[in-house]
Amino acid sequence: MAEVEKHNKTDDCWLVIGNDDTGGPKVYDVTTYLDDHPGGGEVMLDVGGQDADEFFEDIGHSNDAREELKKHIVGVLKLSPEEIEKRRLKAEKSAAGGGGGGMGVIAVVVAVAAAGYYYYKKNVEQA
């Protein structure tokens, strides 16, 4: 990862994308794609020189985006035993703690909808 971290500028931008489910982490040189990225180059520069896999997967990229990514591959990321263990622990933590955040958002939306309905009913009945 130390080599990848050096590549985090507009004229030299690498990303690490991939995990055990997708064939392992790979390094991509996206420098020439920054201007063409539909979300803008800044999005990729924000994670330039870093492991951007979680960010990439959370966005829900299309198959076309994944095909485009293949054009920019540098190679497979070589990890030390310590880095492998760190990634494994991070994946376990994500798997154990994932999925709960969405329920909080749903609860807020339901509460706002209920308050709006109550306000509407109260004002309509008074009119």
C-alpha positions as semicolon CSV with decimal commas, in nm:
position;residue;x (nm);y (nm);z (nm)
1;M;0,000;0,000;0,000
2;A;0,291;0,235;0,059
3;E;0,357;0,257;-0,315
4;V;-0,012;0,320;-0,394
5;E;-0,031;0,601;-0,136
6;K;0,217;0,805;-0,343
7;H;-0,031;0,825;-0,634
8;N;-0,295;1,068;-0,508
9;K;-0,275;1,370;-0,739
10;T;-0,453;1,491;-1,052
11;D;-0,157;1,395;-1,269
12;D;-0,105;1,059;-1,098
13;C;-0,406;0,892;-0,936
14;W;-0,425;0,526;-0,836
15;L;-0,704;0,344;-0,653
16;V;-0,725;0,004;-0,488
17;I;-1,054;-0,168;-0,564
18;G;-1,147;-0,528;-0,494
19;N;-1,197;-0,766;-0,205
20;D;-1,210;-1,140;-0,141
21;D;-1,556;-1,157;-0,302
22;T;-1,438;-0,988;-0,623
23;G;-1,106;-1,162;-0,678
24;G;-0,891;-0,966;-0,437
25;P;-0,763;-0,609;-0,426
26;K;-0,629;-0,468;-0,751
27;V;-0,452;-0,141;-0,827
28;Y;-0,594;0,088;-1,096
29;D;-0,435;0,396;-1,254
30;V;-0,737;0,620;-1,318
31;T;-0,535;0,933;-1,403
32;T;-0,654;0,945;-1,765
33;Y;-1,014;0,879;-1,662
34;L;-1,051;1,162;-1,409
35;D;-1,197;1,407;-1,664
36;D;-1,437;1,145;-1,802
37;H;-1,576;1,012;-1,474
38;P;-1,953;1,083;-1,463
39;G;-1,932;1,185;-1,097
40;G;-1,636;1,413;-1,161
41;G;-1,268;1,362;-1,105
42;E;-1,281;1,504;-0,752
43;V;-1,473;1,199;-0,637
44;M;-1,184;0,974;-0,733
45;L;-0,919;1,217;-0,612
46;D;-1,081;1,210;-0,266
47;V;-0,985;0,841;-0,242
48;G;-0,673;0,858;-0,459
49;G;-0,384;0,655;-0,325
50;Q;-0,617;0,462;-0,096
51;D;-0,826;0,148;-0,072
52;A;-1,143;0,271;-0,242
53;D;-1,323;-0,065;-0,258
54;E;-1,592;0,011;-0,001
55;F;-1,659;0,350;-0,158
56;F;-1,677;0,195;-0,508
57;E;-1,913;-0,081;-0,399
58;D;-2,139;0,147;-0,191
59;I;-2,207;0,365;-0,496
60;G;-2,349;0,070;-0,688
61;H;-2,148;0,105;-1,008
62;S;-2,289;-0,042;-1,329
63;N;-2,139;-0,326;-1,529
64;D;-2,021;-0,064;-1,780
65;A;-1,829;0,112;-1,501
66;R;-1,670;-0,218;-1,402
67;E;-1,568;-0,281;-1,763
68;E;-1,416;0,069;-1,783
69;L;-1,223;0,001;-1,464
70;K;-1,060;-0,307;-1,622
71;K;-0,896;-0,078;-1,882
72;H;-0,697;0,094;-1,606
73;I;-0,553;-0,202;-1,415
74;V;-0,194;-0,179;-1,295
75;G;-0,190;-0,515;-1,118
76;V;-0,281;-0,715;-0,810
77;L;-0,208;-0,546;-0,478
78;K;0,067;-0,725;-0,288
79;L;-0,016;-0,730;0,083
80;S;0,205;-0,803;0,380
81;P;0,076;-1,055;0,637
82;E;-0,009;-0,761;0,865
83;E;-0,211;-0,591;0,592
84;I;-0,394;-0,914;0,513
85;E;-0,491;-0,952;0,879
86;K;-0,600;-0,588;0,897
87;R;-0,825;-0,631;0,590
88;R;-0,969;-0,954;0,733
89;L;-1,056;-0,787;1,064
90;K;-1,210;-0,489;0,884
91;A;-1,424;-0,722;0,670
92;E;-1,539;-0,914;0,978
93;K;-1,626;-0,591;1,157
94;S;-1,823;-0,466;0,858
95;A;-2,009;-0,795;0,826
96;A;-2,096;-0,804;1,196
97;G;-2,205;-0,441;1,222
98;G;-2,357;-0,387;0,879
99;G;-2,723;-0,340;0,800
100;G;-2,842;-0,155;1,110
101;G;-2,806;0,201;0,985
102;G;-3,090;0,180;0,734
103;M;-3,352;0,111;0,999
104;G;-3,279;0,442;1,171
105;V;-3,343;0,630;0,848
106;I;-3,670;0,444;0,795
107;A;-3,783;0,525;1,149
108;V;-3,715;0,897;1,094
109;V;-3,905;0,897;0,764
110;V;-4,204;0,723;0,925
111;A;-4,201;0,967;1,218
112;V;-4,191;1,269;0,985
113;A;-4,471;1,125;0,772
114;A;-4,684;1,059;1,080
115;A;-4,628;1,411;1,211
116;G;-4,718;1,556;0,871
117;Y;-5,033;1,347;0,853
118;Y;-5,136;1,452;1,205
119;Y;-5,075;1,821;1,124
120;Y;-5,270;1,792;0,798
121;K;-5,567;1,617;0,963
122;K;-5,577;1,871;1,245
123;N;-5,574;2,169;1,008
124;V;-5,826;2,019;0,761
125;E;-6,075;1,934;1,036
126;Q;-6,057;2,289;1,174
127;A;-6,121;2,448;0,833
